[in-house]
């Protein structure tokens, strides 16, 4: 905290009076008034708190076309993914984002760097987040991590009647019906959602990257981004999930 000393016209007048010569008694009164005024005019000025930037230790290690293991439950996606998220720059006044499948927090840092400050990040497994953000990075107070799968998060979000989002980014493959649900229930009217959507329901081997509006209309889509053919980890909450990222291998318990 800093202090600023303010000089009033009264002090200026009294100072001139002293210079002109006053009686001893009046001089003492003037000195007392000046002293009291100086003390009373010390005004505290609060300097704004400095908010450090979000930091993930996984940021900067991503590679084009290749995934990198961040923990036994999640990957750091190919760099093409984060290049695509970079296109979700904030609109005027829009700073609220939802990062679904945040993993090691790399996508969260990308959202932070393009202007989003009120971020909810979630992942059913918090291991990669703890290693890369809590232990070796930094999480500002406006970024909140939830160790929840998306179904449990939505249930909690509805219960709390929380605010909707300007942007939602999915970091794992989803069926189209889930993407539409998030668009219609969690997005603001002018918000957008970025998700890798299965080319066929429950087919987890190939997705199309889509940018959707709050009505589920496609604003942009791509089956390939640069040299990378879009393919993400499957949605662990789905009974049709196949592979090492699914409940039969990692012990995930679906909300019933």
PDB file of C-alpha atoms in Angstrom, residues 131-252:
ATOM      1  CA  UNK A 131       1.866 -32.892 -12.044  1.00  0.00           C
ATOM      2  CA  UNK A 132       1.910 -30.104 -14.645  1.00  0.00           C
ATOM      3  CA  UNK A 133      -0.078 -27.270 -13.043  1.00  0.00           C
ATOM      4  CA  UNK A 134      -0.157 -27.671  -9.268  1.00  0.00           C
ATOM      5  CA  UNK A 135       3.378 -29.067  -8.847  1.00  0.00           C
ATOM      6  CA  UNK A 136       5.321 -27.399 -11.666  1.00  0.00           C
ATOM      7  CA  UNK A 137       3.069 -24.635 -12.947  1.00  0.00           C
ATOM      8  CA  UNK A 138       0.721 -21.986 -11.613  1.00  0.00           C
ATOM      9  CA  UNK A 139      -3.062 -21.666 -11.422  1.00  0.00           C
ATOM     10  CA  UNK A 140      -4.520 -18.152 -10.886  1.00  0.00           C
ATOM     11  CA  UNK A 141      -7.581 -17.835  -8.622  1.00  0.00           C
ATOM     12  CA  UNK A 142      -9.894 -17.228 -11.605  1.00  0.00           C
ATOM     13  CA  UNK A 143      -9.128 -20.675 -13.048  1.00  0.00           C
ATOM     14  CA  UNK A 144     -10.927 -23.554 -11.364  1.00  0.00           C
ATOM     15  CA  UNK A 145     -10.167 -27.234 -11.857  1.00  0.00           C
ATOM     16  CA  UNK A 146     -12.782 -29.935 -11.265  1.00  0.00           C
ATOM     17  CA  UNK A 147     -11.709 -33.553 -10.986  1.00  0.00           C
ATOM     18  CA  UNK A 148     -14.950 -34.719 -12.566  1.00  0.00           C
ATOM     19  CA  UNK A 149     -16.091 -36.305 -15.811  1.00  0.00           C
ATOM     20  CA  UNK A 150     -18.286 -34.096 -17.974  1.00  0.00           C
ATOM     21  CA  UNK A 151     -21.559 -35.800 -16.951  1.00  0.00           C
ATOM     22  CA  UNK A 152     -20.953 -35.222 -13.242  1.00  0.00           C
ATOM     23  CA  UNK A 153     -19.769 -31.688 -13.966  1.00  0.00           C
ATOM     24  CA  UNK A 154     -22.938 -30.812 -15.879  1.00  0.00           C
ATOM     25  CA  UNK A 155     -25.059 -32.179 -13.036  1.00  0.00           C
ATOM     26  CA  UNK A 156     -23.156 -29.984 -10.554  1.00  0.00           C
ATOM     27  CA  UNK A 157     -23.267 -26.979 -12.916  1.00  0.00           C
ATOM     28  CA  UNK A 158     -27.057 -27.237 -13.168  1.00  0.00           C
ATOM     29  CA  UNK A 159     -27.436 -27.670  -9.423  1.00  0.00           C
ATOM     30  CA  UNK A 160     -25.394 -24.514  -8.798  1.00  0.00           C
ATOM     31  CA  UNK A 161     -27.233 -22.594 -11.559  1.00  0.00           C
ATOM     32  CA  UNK A 162     -23.844 -21.424 -12.766  1.00  0.00           C
ATOM     33  CA  UNK A 163     -23.190 -18.913 -15.525  1.00  0.00           C
ATOM     34  CA  UNK A 164     -23.009 -20.076 -19.143  1.00  0.00           C
ATOM     35  CA  UNK A 165     -19.837 -19.956 -21.237  1.00  0.00           C
ATOM     36  CA  UNK A 166     -18.547 -17.856 -24.121  1.00  0.00           C
ATOM     37  CA  UNK A 167     -16.507 -20.775 -25.426  1.00  0.00           C
ATOM     38  CA  UNK A 168     -16.318 -24.515 -24.761  1.00  0.00           C
ATOM     39  CA  UNK A 169     -13.406 -26.671 -25.953  1.00  0.00           C
ATOM     40  CA  UNK A 170     -13.512 -30.493 -25.918  1.00  0.00           C
ATOM     41  CA  UNK A 171     -10.222 -32.384 -25.811  1.00  0.00           C
ATOM     42  CA  UNK A 172     -11.579 -35.868 -26.462  1.00  0.00           C
ATOM     43  CA  UNK A 173     -13.865 -37.416 -29.062  1.00  0.00           C
ATOM     44  CA  UNK A 174     -17.614 -37.114 -28.511  1.00  0.00           C
ATOM     45  CA  UNK A 175     -20.788 -38.215 -30.208  1.00  0.00           C
ATOM     46  CA  UNK A 176     -22.806 -35.487 -31.884  1.00  0.00           C
ATOM     47  CA  UNK A 177     -25.643 -35.617 -29.339  1.00  0.00           C
ATOM     48  CA  UNK A 178     -23.259 -34.691 -26.496  1.00  0.00           C
ATOM     49  CA  UNK A 179     -21.841 -31.766 -28.466  1.00  0.00           C
ATOM     50  CA  UNK A 180     -25.379 -30.516 -29.164  1.00  0.00           C
ATOM     51  CA  UNK A 181     -26.355 -30.835 -25.497  1.00  0.00           C
ATOM     52  CA  UNK A 182     -23.404 -28.660 -24.414  1.00  0.00           C
ATOM     53  CA  UNK A 183     -24.190 -26.110 -27.147  1.00  0.00           C
ATOM     54  CA  UNK A 184     -27.811 -25.709 -26.166  1.00  0.00           C
ATOM     55  CA  UNK A 185     -27.481 -25.896 -22.377  1.00  0.00           C
ATOM     56  CA  UNK A 186     -24.076 -24.462 -21.451  1.00  0.00           C
ATOM     57  CA  UNK A 187     -23.233 -21.944 -24.184  1.00  0.00           C
ATOM     58  CA  UNK A 188     -24.218 -18.305 -24.134  1.00  0.00           C
ATOM     59  CA  UNK A 189     -26.390 -17.239 -27.066  1.00  0.00           C
ATOM     60  CA  UNK A 190     -23.410 -15.902 -29.029  1.00  0.00           C
ATOM     61  CA  UNK A 191     -20.963 -18.530 -27.747  1.00  0.00           C
ATOM     62  CA  UNK A 192     -19.111 -21.231 -29.686  1.00  0.00           C
ATOM     63  CA  UNK A 193     -18.090 -24.839 -29.023  1.00  0.00           C
ATOM     64  CA  UNK A 194     -15.080 -26.631 -30.516  1.00  0.00           C
ATOM     65  CA  UNK A 195     -15.209 -30.427 -30.466  1.00  0.00           C
ATOM     66  CA  UNK A 196     -13.901 -33.500 -32.330  1.00  0.00           C
ATOM     67  CA  UNK A 197     -17.159 -35.241 -33.245  1.00  0.00           C
ATOM     68  CA  UNK A 198     -17.297 -38.877 -34.331  1.00  0.00           C
ATOM     69  CA  UNK A 199     -18.000 -39.276 -38.048  1.00  0.00           C
ATOM     70  CA  UNK A 200     -20.475 -41.978 -37.001  1.00  0.00           C
ATOM     71  CA  UNK A 201     -22.110 -42.447 -33.613  1.00  0.00           C
ATOM     72  CA  UNK A 202     -19.921 -44.572 -31.312  1.00  0.00           C
ATOM     73  CA  UNK A 203     -17.207 -44.966 -33.953  1.00  0.00           C
ATOM     74  CA  UNK A 204     -14.102 -43.828 -32.067  1.00  0.00           C
ATOM     75  CA  UNK A 205     -11.479 -44.236 -34.781  1.00  0.00           C
ATOM     76  CA  UNK A 206     -12.164 -41.008 -36.706  1.00  0.00           C
ATOM     77  CA  UNK A 207     -13.578 -37.574 -35.903  1.00  0.00           C
ATOM     78  CA  UNK A 208     -14.350 -34.309 -37.645  1.00  0.00           C
ATOM     79  CA  UNK A 209     -13.267 -31.157 -35.846  1.00  0.00           C
ATOM     80  CA  UNK A 210     -16.270 -28.814 -35.689  1.00  0.00           C
ATOM     81  CA  UNK A 211     -16.945 -25.310 -34.452  1.00  0.00           C
ATOM     82  CA  UNK A 212     -20.610 -25.020 -33.456  1.00  0.00           C
ATOM     83  CA  UNK A 213     -22.839 -22.143 -32.377  1.00  0.00           C
ATOM     84  CA  UNK A 214     -25.312 -22.284 -29.499  1.00  0.00           C
ATOM     85  CA  UNK A 215     -27.920 -23.919 -31.760  1.00  0.00           C
ATOM     86  CA  UNK A 216     -25.545 -26.653 -32.885  1.00  0.00           C
ATOM     87  CA  UNK A 217     -25.005 -25.201 -36.350  1.00  0.00           C
ATOM     88  CA  UNK A 218     -21.558 -25.838 -37.832  1.00  0.00           C
ATOM     89  CA  UNK A 219     -19.525 -22.669 -38.413  1.00  0.00           C
ATOM     90  CA  UNK A 220     -16.386 -24.563 -39.472  1.00  0.00           C
ATOM     91  CA  UNK A 221     -15.278 -28.174 -39.836  1.00  0.00           C
ATOM     92  CA  UNK A 222     -12.185 -30.160 -40.803  1.00  0.00           C
ATOM     93  CA  UNK A 223     -11.320 -33.842 -40.990  1.00  0.00           C
ATOM     94  CA  UNK A 224      -7.621 -33.014 -41.213  1.00  0.00           C
ATOM     95  CA  UNK A 225      -5.725 -30.141 -39.618  1.00  0.00           C
ATOM     96  CA  UNK A 226      -2.436 -29.635 -41.387  1.00  0.00           C
ATOM     97  CA  UNK A 227      -0.761 -33.037 -41.689  1.00  0.00           C
ATOM     98  CA  UNK A 228      -2.758 -34.461 -38.770  1.00  0.00           C
ATOM     99  CA  UNK A 229      -5.834 -36.602 -39.343  1.00  0.00           C
ATOM    100  CA  UNK A 230      -8.244 -35.723 -36.533  1.00  0.00           C
ATOM    101  CA  UNK A 231      -8.403 -38.545 -33.977  1.00  0.00           C
ATOM    102  CA  UNK A 232      -8.767 -38.081 -30.213  1.00  0.00           C
ATOM    103  CA  UNK A 233      -9.109 -40.260 -27.146  1.00  0.00           C
ATOM    104  CA  UNK A 234     -12.631 -41.704 -26.860  1.00  0.00           C
ATOM    105  CA  UNK A 235     -15.236 -40.399 -24.439  1.00  0.00           C
ATOM    106  CA  UNK A 236     -14.662 -42.410 -21.248  1.00  0.00           C
ATOM    107  CA  UNK A 237     -18.264 -41.873 -20.119  1.00  0.00           C
ATOM    108  CA  UNK A 238     -19.695 -43.889 -23.022  1.00  0.00           C
ATOM    109  CA  UNK A 239     -20.364 -47.631 -22.673  1.00  0.00           C
ATOM    110  CA  UNK A 240     -19.110 -48.069 -26.242  1.00  0.00           C
ATOM    111  CA  UNK A 241     -15.691 -46.576 -25.371  1.00  0.00           C
ATOM    112  CA  UNK A 242     -12.925 -48.806 -26.715  1.00  0.00           C
ATOM    113  CA  UNK A 243      -9.209 -49.000 -25.937  1.00  0.00           C
ATOM    114  CA  UNK A 244      -6.763 -48.344 -23.108  1.00  0.00           C
ATOM    115  CA  UNK A 245      -8.389 -44.997 -22.255  1.00  0.00           C
ATOM    116  CA  UNK A 246     -11.663 -46.673 -21.288  1.00  0.00           C
ATOM    117  CA  UNK A 247     -13.188 -47.873 -18.013  1.00  0.00           C
ATOM    118  CA  UNK A 248     -12.279 -51.539 -18.430  1.00  0.00           C
ATOM    119  CA  UNK A 249      -8.607 -50.515 -18.274  1.00  0.00           C
ATOM    120  CA  UNK A 250      -8.475 -47.373 -16.091  1.00  0.00           C
ATOM    121  CA  UNK A 251     -11.145 -48.077 -13.493  1.00  0.00           C
ATOM    122  CA  UNK A 252     -13.421 -45.157 -14.402  1.00  0.00           C
TER     123      UNK A 252
END
